[in-house]
Amino acid sequence: MAIYNAPVRDAQFVLHEVLRVQDQDQIEGYADLTDDLTTAILDEAGKIASEVLLPINETGDKEGCVLENGVVRTPKGYKEAYEAQCAGGWPGIDLNPEYGGQGMPYIINAVTGEFSSSAAMAFSMYTGLTHGAIKAIEGFGSEEQKNLYLPKMIAGEWTGTMNLTEPHCGTDLGLLRSKAEPQDDGSYKVSGQKIFISSGEHDLSENIVHLVLAKIPGGPEGVKGISLFVVPKFLPNEDGSLGNRNTLACGKLEEKMGIHGNSTCVMNYDEATGWLVGDEHKGLRAMFLMMNEARLLVGMQGLSQASIAYQNAVEYAKDRMQGRALDGAKFPDEKADPLMVHPDIRRMLMDAKSFVEGGRAFYYWASSLIDEENKHSNEKAREEAAMLIALMTPVVKGFLTDKGFDTAVNMQQIFGGHGYTEDWSQSQYVRDARIAMIYEGANGIQALDLIGRKLPQKGGAGMQTFFGMVKDFCKEHDDEAMAEFVEPLKAASKELQESVMWFMQNGMKDPNQAAGGSTDFLHQFGYTAIGFMWAKSAKVAQDALADNADDPAFYEAKIATARYYMQRVMPMTSTHLSRIKAGADSMMALDAAQF
Amino acid sequence: MAIYNAPVRDAQFVLHEVLRVQDQDQIEGYADLTDDLTTAILDEAGKIASEVLLPINETGDKEGCVLENGVVRTPKGYKEAYEAQCAGGWPGIDLNPEYGGQGMPYIINAVTGEFSSSAAMAFSMYTGLTHGAIKAIEGFGSEEQKNLYLPKMIAGEWTGTMNLTEPHCGTDLGLLRSKAEPQDDGSYKVSGQKIFISSGEHDLSENIVHLVLAKIPGGPEGVKGISLFVVPKFLPNEDGSLGNRNTLACGKLEEKMGIHGNSTCVMNYDEATGWLVGDEHKGLRAMFLMMNEARLLVGMQGLSQASIAYQNAVEYAKDRMQGRALDGAKFPDEKADPLMVHPDIRRMLMDAKSFVEGGRAFYYWASSLIDEENKHSNEKAREEAAMLIALMTPVVKGFLTDKGFDTAVNMQQIFGGHGYTEDWSQSQYVRDARIAMIYEGANGIQALDLIGRKLPQKGGAGMQTFFGMVKDFCKEHDDEAMAEFVEPLKAASKELQESVMWFMQNGMKDPNQAAGGSTDFLHQFGYTAIGFMWAKSAKVAQDALADNADDPAFYEAKIATARYYMQRVMPMTSTHLSRIKAGADSMMALDAAQF
């Protein structure tokens, strides 16, 4: 019953008109991203999303995964959809051609990934996590490991997982108990229990490559003694064929609020054979490489659920006849007007549209920084991009998932009681979106990462780069036509600077003051960053209209939505600033017993 | 695994120290509400909530209701719990003694109802809806109807429902199609399909009394031609014994996101025998009597889920050891500190505590206005209370459910990945709380009711009463000790007046301007009203501490929480004012095709 039309036009607008990827020839591969090429790719990705993935999304939610005799059965249609995706080479679109990948820029994977995740988020996690595992092996594995694992994983014959969490520790990895005993042949015997392992066991691929954090006995205490191991379900022979079953098993499937189609496993490792990836005790470095990418991907998941929830709410608001427009009947021949005429419905739709499109621009921009970091010809540009994306990763993750969830909730609201039933998919979008605020570092952890680690990095260089970009834009477009966009952006940026100043003055001497305002700061940053995207989009749209571009209604909608964002969304930044400046004293005042 | 400790101490604080019910001897029954009496009642209600209702809440969610051969089976333990509640006389605690009720003030029902709903929301709906149906029959039924139905319903032998929604119309009742054909014996044959009928069919009571909206052929078009009928499942004989089965049936149970323990039915009426309640074509009046009460109750549901979610999150934050306090280890002998030490966890807990306790005071205050409206000895006082509660009902419903849901989501967040599993009950509180934003008039409808109907009533008299009360309080406590509470309250109230002025200037000539800001206004009002409650609570606490009252930690916590609310929650009012003043033009700018 649900629809999904991949937002190809909007993606193209961001890629070619806002970010102008085709002009950035200093980034390897970007000059090839012509409008023709991206249109061909995105059209095809959109087609797969609508025709192959969307149909399995709702049934996947209802059916869920089943564990029987240690084997997990994914919902009906998952295997066929997975095979179709692999056959098209989609999982490896941006991966290393040396191992069978297609070598496109990361940003293309970001766009096609958004489409897949909108159409079937739980399903898309199987390939999404494999992508991260591939990056970790490519970044830290030995030549032998790379040659053995990467071709299979990029082809989708083998999938990957990441194993961090244990029953008693999630955020605090220093408490980890899983052990890896070195063996004479250079391998390790890995033992321990891991929980919340997405895609931990399933029937989509012939092998599953687990990347597992564990401690080598005798190593340093805490996080400094954690190593990373590759622990495959089936031990591969040297030629890549499958050998013995490893001594690891899925002990339980979690019953969850959503993402029922993805198997969330308790994984038990019982002296399972594994091999060290990278250096002893340096496992977190590799895991963070995986995790940083995973965090962008999770931010995208929040956006993706907002996007499909919005599309379906728009259709419903057009179709459902209920009540009359306050300023006179719009469909006098019908017994009622469509929901769309009501201002409060418009409020929710415009909130959603301005978030989804602005958030998309923000996410694609962040993804382009990954390419810039890895593939720009100029070292200084690479460094600057690295600083900026490091800073923005927690904002992408935290803000897009918090607001993505809120958006899905609001879109469900448009359906009234029907949205609460499981006959429509709105409940699923809400339930699926909810996890994105939690995993890969709960959003409170993102906020701490932002304020405690990323903001002060190299004397605040990343933040200064961001402020500089906003300032340059505002200066460049200090004209009457752009004033309605530039002025609110300038004000929000000034407020954000005020917050940074406040943290510098108060957070250094008392870290609770910084942490107490961290979530507000993350949101304030998110609103401002998306405001920057909207100001840029408005400028592009003004220019296009001045040039008599095709499809003026599209550009006019961009300007109207930018205006809505500036007038009705941006005011949140002031509240966040007020909260930050209130400090953490009242927050920390109570004894535990007084709650 | 979940806990629930009824907040008896906090309820007593609101009843006896903030509202001072025992001193309001002009309201019938209030002078009897001594501390001893309410302690006895609330302790007992709390005991039932924890010992009888809480145990069936999680199993009710997992098991749900089952429809077999037209009969709905409620989850295991529901029938026993229902019988225990009825045996204790709880459903009729505030109802007319003439028909077997206990005749206590409404506010007592509000408090005990909150406890029940926190412990088992889906279960509590069976009695909650009966309560509303009783009020409608008592208010509009004939003597014969009252004598026949009320004793059975108050005793809980029969339950009640309200039937408004049809597949094609929820909000817009003018589109109603159900028909009622008059018969020679004075009865009617009622036909039509009703959907989303809570408690429509179940096995808890021997009979179910459906109150059904339908049109008598030949009556006026639209909402002016709607009548109310009583259509019992079993036709009662004159002596109250059960006669024939009526021709009505549950055709389907809805599969829903939450409240699985409550049967949400499609009800098919096939020339079912019914009797008119009240006057022909005046059905909406009676239904609104029911609905106004139901709206307060639904607001309470939002609060109730926030309350139990908060309690469990506090326990988890005390127990779960994860990470270290930023300002030095609090439990150096353990491997980690409890979650409770982290500022961002505190932020969520303090947001929740300040909402739950402030919202509780707001809800009890609103409930006391119902008693004042119905049972005050002075007519002017009754009228003033009626105006004020009419104005505040949409705020109680809309604000407490929106923020109750947000609070449940935040409390789930504290559990990390565990909160997303169905092993803990946090997912259930979120899923259950979600419906309260939708039913009994979606929150957008509450906002329209507030701005379009309630605010302008009698020249804005209700609003002026509210502003007058706030002003008097601020004037009376214009001292240094209270300044930190009075000043933010004064500022918020001034901003709220600014919004009212803006609506007067802009909403009259263009209703879209009013409707476009309606939800912001509802929230702005909600924050201010709860701010008023917090300022009052702080004053009471200051006085208690000055008087060396017992349990100073309780009063100190009240002051600290009031301070948190003023510093970190109240700033939202400015954002709402900004949005309202931005007007609706940007909201209404797009064509439907541009979404």
Coordinates of N, CA, C and O in Angstrom, one line a residue, chain A residues 62-132:
Chain A
K62 N 6.3 -7.5 9.3 CA 5.3 -8.3 9.9 C 5.8 -9.7 10.2 O 5.5 -10.3 11.2
E63 N 6.7 -10.2 9.3 CA 7.1 -11.6 9.4 C 8.3 -11.7 10.3 O 8.4 -12.6 11.2
G64 N 9.2 -10.8 10.2 CA 10.4 -10.8 11.0 C 11.4 -11.9 10.7 O 11.2 -12.7 9.8
C65 N 12.4 -12.1 11.5 CA 13.4 -13.2 11.3 C 13.1 -14.3 12.3 O 12.5 -14.0 13.4
V66 N 13.4 -15.5 11.9 CA 13.1 -16.6 12.8 C 14.4 -17.4 13.0 O 15.1 -17.7 12.1
L67 N 14.6 -17.8 14.3 CA 15.8 -18.6 14.6 C 15.3 -20.0 14.9 O 14.5 -20.2 15.8
E68 N 15.9 -20.9 14.1 CA 15.6 -22.4 14.3 C 16.8 -23.2 14.2 O 17.5 -23.1 13.2
N69 N 17.1 -23.9 15.3 CA 18.3 -24.8 15.3 C 19.6 -24.0 15.0 O 20.4 -24.4 14.2
G70 N 19.7 -22.8 15.5 CA 20.9 -22.0 15.3 C 21.0 -21.3 13.9 O 21.9 -20.5 13.7
V71 N 20.0 -21.5 13.1 CA 19.9 -20.8 11.8 C 18.8 -19.8 11.7 O 17.7 -20.0 12.2
V72 N 19.2 -18.6 11.2 CA 18.2 -17.5 11.1 C 17.6 -17.5 9.7 O 18.4 -17.5 8.7
R73 N 16.3 -17.5 9.6 CA 15.6 -17.4 8.3 C 15.1 -15.9 8.2 O 14.4 -15.4 9.1
T74 N 15.6 -15.3 7.1 CA 15.1 -13.9 6.9 C 13.7 -13.9 6.3 O 13.3 -15.0 5.8
P75 N 13.0 -12.8 6.3 CA 11.6 -12.8 5.8 C 11.6 -13.2 4.3 O 12.5 -13.0 3.5
K76 N 10.4 -13.6 3.9 CA 10.1 -14.0 2.5 C 10.6 -12.9 1.5 O 10.3 -11.7 1.8
G77 N 11.3 -13.2 0.5 CA 11.6 -12.3 -0.5 C 13.0 -11.6 -0.3 O 13.5 -11.0 -1.2
Y78 N 13.5 -11.7 0.9 CA 14.8 -11.1 1.2 C 15.9 -11.6 0.4 O 16.8 -10.9 -0.1
K79 N 15.9 -12.9 0.3 CA 17.0 -13.6 -0.4 C 17.1 -13.2 -1.9 O 18.1 -12.8 -2.4
E80 N 15.9 -13.2 -2.5 CA 15.8 -12.8 -3.9 C 16.2 -11.3 -4.1 O 16.9 -11.0 -5.0
A81 N 15.8 -10.5 -3.2 CA 16.1 -9.1 -3.3 C 17.6 -8.9 -3.1 O 18.2 -8.1 -3.8
Y82 N 18.2 -9.6 -2.2 CA 19.6 -9.5 -1.9 C 20.4 -10.0 -3.2 O 21.4 -9.3 -3.6
E83 N 19.9 -11.0 -3.8 CA 20.6 -11.5 -5.0 C 20.5 -10.5 -6.1 O 21.5 -10.3 -6.8
A84 N 19.4 -9.9 -6.2 CA 19.2 -8.9 -7.3 C 20.2 -7.7 -7.0 O 20.8 -7.2 -8.0
Q85 N 20.3 -7.3 -5.8 CA 21.2 -6.2 -5.5 C 22.6 -6.5 -5.8 O 23.3 -5.7 -6.4
C86 N 23.0 -7.7 -5.4 CA 24.4 -8.1 -5.7 C 24.7 -8.3 -7.2 O 25.7 -7.8 -7.6
A87 N 23.7 -8.8 -7.9 CA 23.9 -9.0 -9.3 C 24.1 -7.7 -10.0 O 24.8 -7.6 -11.0
G88 N 23.4 -6.6 -9.5 CA 23.6 -5.3 -10.1 C 24.9 -4.6 -9.6 O 25.2 -3.5 -10.1
G89 N 25.6 -5.2 -8.7 CA 26.9 -4.6 -8.2 C 26.7 -3.4 -7.3 O 27.6 -2.7 -7.0
W90 N 25.5 -3.3 -6.8 CA 25.2 -2.1 -5.9 C 26.0 -2.1 -4.6 O 26.5 -1.0 -4.2
P91 N 26.2 -3.2 -3.9 CA 26.9 -3.1 -2.7 C 28.3 -2.6 -2.8 O 28.9 -2.0 -1.9
G92 N 28.9 -2.8 -4.0 CA 30.3 -2.4 -4.2 C 30.5 -1.2 -5.0 O 31.6 -0.9 -5.5
I93 N 29.4 -0.4 -5.1 CA 29.5 0.7 -6.1 C 30.6 1.7 -5.9 O 31.2 2.2 -6.8
D94 N 31.0 1.9 -4.6 CA 32.1 2.9 -4.4 C 33.3 2.2 -3.9 O 34.3 2.8 -3.4
L95 N 33.4 0.8 -4.0 CA 34.5 0.1 -3.4 C 35.6 -0.1 -4.4 O 35.5 0.0 -5.6
N96 N 36.7 -0.6 -3.8 CA 38.0 -0.7 -4.5 C 37.9 -1.7 -5.7 O 37.6 -2.8 -5.5
P97 N 38.1 -1.2 -6.9 CA 38.1 -2.0 -8.1 C 39.1 -3.2 -8.1 O 38.8 -4.2 -8.7
E98 N 40.2 -3.0 -7.3 CA 41.2 -4.0 -7.2 C 40.5 -5.3 -6.7 O 41.0 -6.4 -7.0
Y99 N 39.5 -5.1 -5.9 CA 38.8 -6.3 -5.3 C 37.4 -6.5 -5.9 O 36.6 -7.2 -5.3
G100 N 37.2 -5.9 -7.0 CA 35.9 -6.1 -7.6 C 34.8 -5.0 -7.5 O 33.7 -5.1 -8.0
G101 N 35.2 -4.0 -6.8 CA 34.3 -2.9 -6.6 C 34.2 -2.0 -7.8 O 35.0 -2.2 -8.8
Q102 N 33.3 -1.1 -7.9 CA 33.1 -0.2 -9.1 C 33.8 1.1 -9.0 O 33.8 1.8 -9.9
G103 N 34.4 1.4 -7.8 CA 35.3 2.5 -7.7 C 34.6 3.9 -7.9 O 35.3 4.9 -8.2
M104 N 33.3 4.0 -7.8 CA 32.7 5.3 -7.9 C 33.0 6.1 -6.6 O 33.3 5.5 -5.6
P105 N 32.8 7.4 -6.7 CA 33.0 8.2 -5.4 C 32.0 7.8 -4.3 O 30.9 7.3 -4.6
Y106 N 32.4 8.0 -3.1 CA 31.5 7.7 -1.9 C 30.2 8.3 -2.0 O 29.1 7.8 -1.6
I107 N 30.1 9.5 -2.5 CA 28.8 10.3 -2.5 C 27.8 9.5 -3.3 O 26.6 9.6 -3.0
I108 N 28.2 8.8 -4.3 CA 27.2 8.0 -5.1 C 26.6 6.9 -4.3 O 25.4 6.7 -4.3
N109 N 27.4 6.3 -3.5 CA 26.9 5.3 -2.5 C 26.0 5.9 -1.5 O 25.0 5.3 -1.1
A110 N 26.3 7.1 -1.1 CA 25.4 7.8 -0.2 C 24.0 8.0 -0.7 O 23.0 7.8 0.0
V111 N 24.0 8.4 -2.0 CA 22.7 8.7 -2.6 C 21.9 7.4 -2.8 O 20.7 7.3 -2.5
T112 N 22.5 6.4 -3.4 CA 21.8 5.2 -3.7 C 21.5 4.5 -2.4 O 20.4 3.8 -2.3
G113 N 22.4 4.6 -1.4 CA 22.1 4.1 -0.1 C 20.9 4.7 0.5 O 20.1 4.0 1.2
E114 N 20.7 6.0 0.4 CA 19.5 6.6 0.9 C 18.2 6.0 0.3 O 17.3 5.7 1.0
F115 N 18.3 5.8 -1.0 CA 17.1 5.3 -1.7 C 16.8 3.9 -1.2 O 15.6 3.6 -0.9
S116 N 17.8 3.0 -1.1 CA 17.6 1.7 -0.5 C 17.0 1.7 0.9 O 16.1 1.0 1.2
S117 N 17.6 2.6 1.7 CA 17.2 2.6 3.1 C 15.8 3.1 3.2 O 15.0 2.7 4.1
S118 N 15.4 4.1 2.4 CA 14.0 4.6 2.4 C 13.0 3.4 2.1 O 12.0 3.3 2.8
A119 N 13.4 2.7 1.1 CA 12.4 1.7 0.6 C 12.4 0.5 1.6 O 11.4 -0.2 1.7
A120 N 13.5 0.1 2.2 CA 13.6 -1.0 3.1 C 14.8 -0.9 4.0 O 15.8 -1.5 3.7
M121 N 14.6 -0.2 5.1 CA 15.7 0.1 6.0 C 16.3 -1.2 6.6 O 17.5 -1.4 6.6
A122 N 15.4 -2.1 7.2 CA 15.9 -3.3 7.8 C 16.7 -4.1 6.9 O 17.8 -4.7 7.2
F123 N 16.2 -4.3 5.7 CA 16.9 -5.1 4.7 C 18.2 -4.5 4.3 O 19.2 -5.2 4.2
S124 N 18.3 -3.2 4.1 CA 19.5 -2.5 3.7 C 20.6 -2.6 4.7 O 21.8 -2.3 4.3
M125 N 20.3 -2.9 5.9 CA 21.4 -3.0 6.9 C 22.3 -4.2 6.6 O 23.5 -4.2 7.0
Y126 N 21.8 -5.2 5.9 CA 22.7 -6.4 5.6 C 23.9 -5.9 4.8 O 25.0 -6.3 5.0
T127 N 23.6 -5.1 3.7 CA 24.7 -4.7 2.9 C 25.4 -3.5 3.6 O 26.7 -3.3 3.4
G128 N 24.7 -2.7 4.3 CA 25.3 -1.5 4.9 C 26.4 -1.9 5.9 O 27.5 -1.2 5.9
L129 N 26.2 -2.9 6.7 CA 27.2 -3.3 7.7 C 28.4 -3.9 7.0 O 29.5 -3.8 7.4
T130 N 28.1 -4.7 5.9 CA 29.2 -5.3 5.2 C 30.1 -4.2 4.7 O 31.4 -4.4 4.7
H131 N 29.6 -3.1 4.2 CA 30.3 -2.0 3.7 C 31.4 -1.5 4.7 O 32.5 -1.3 4.4
G132 N 30.9 -1.4 5.9 CA 31.8 -0.9 7.0 C 32.9 -1.9 7.3 O 34.0 -1.6 7.5

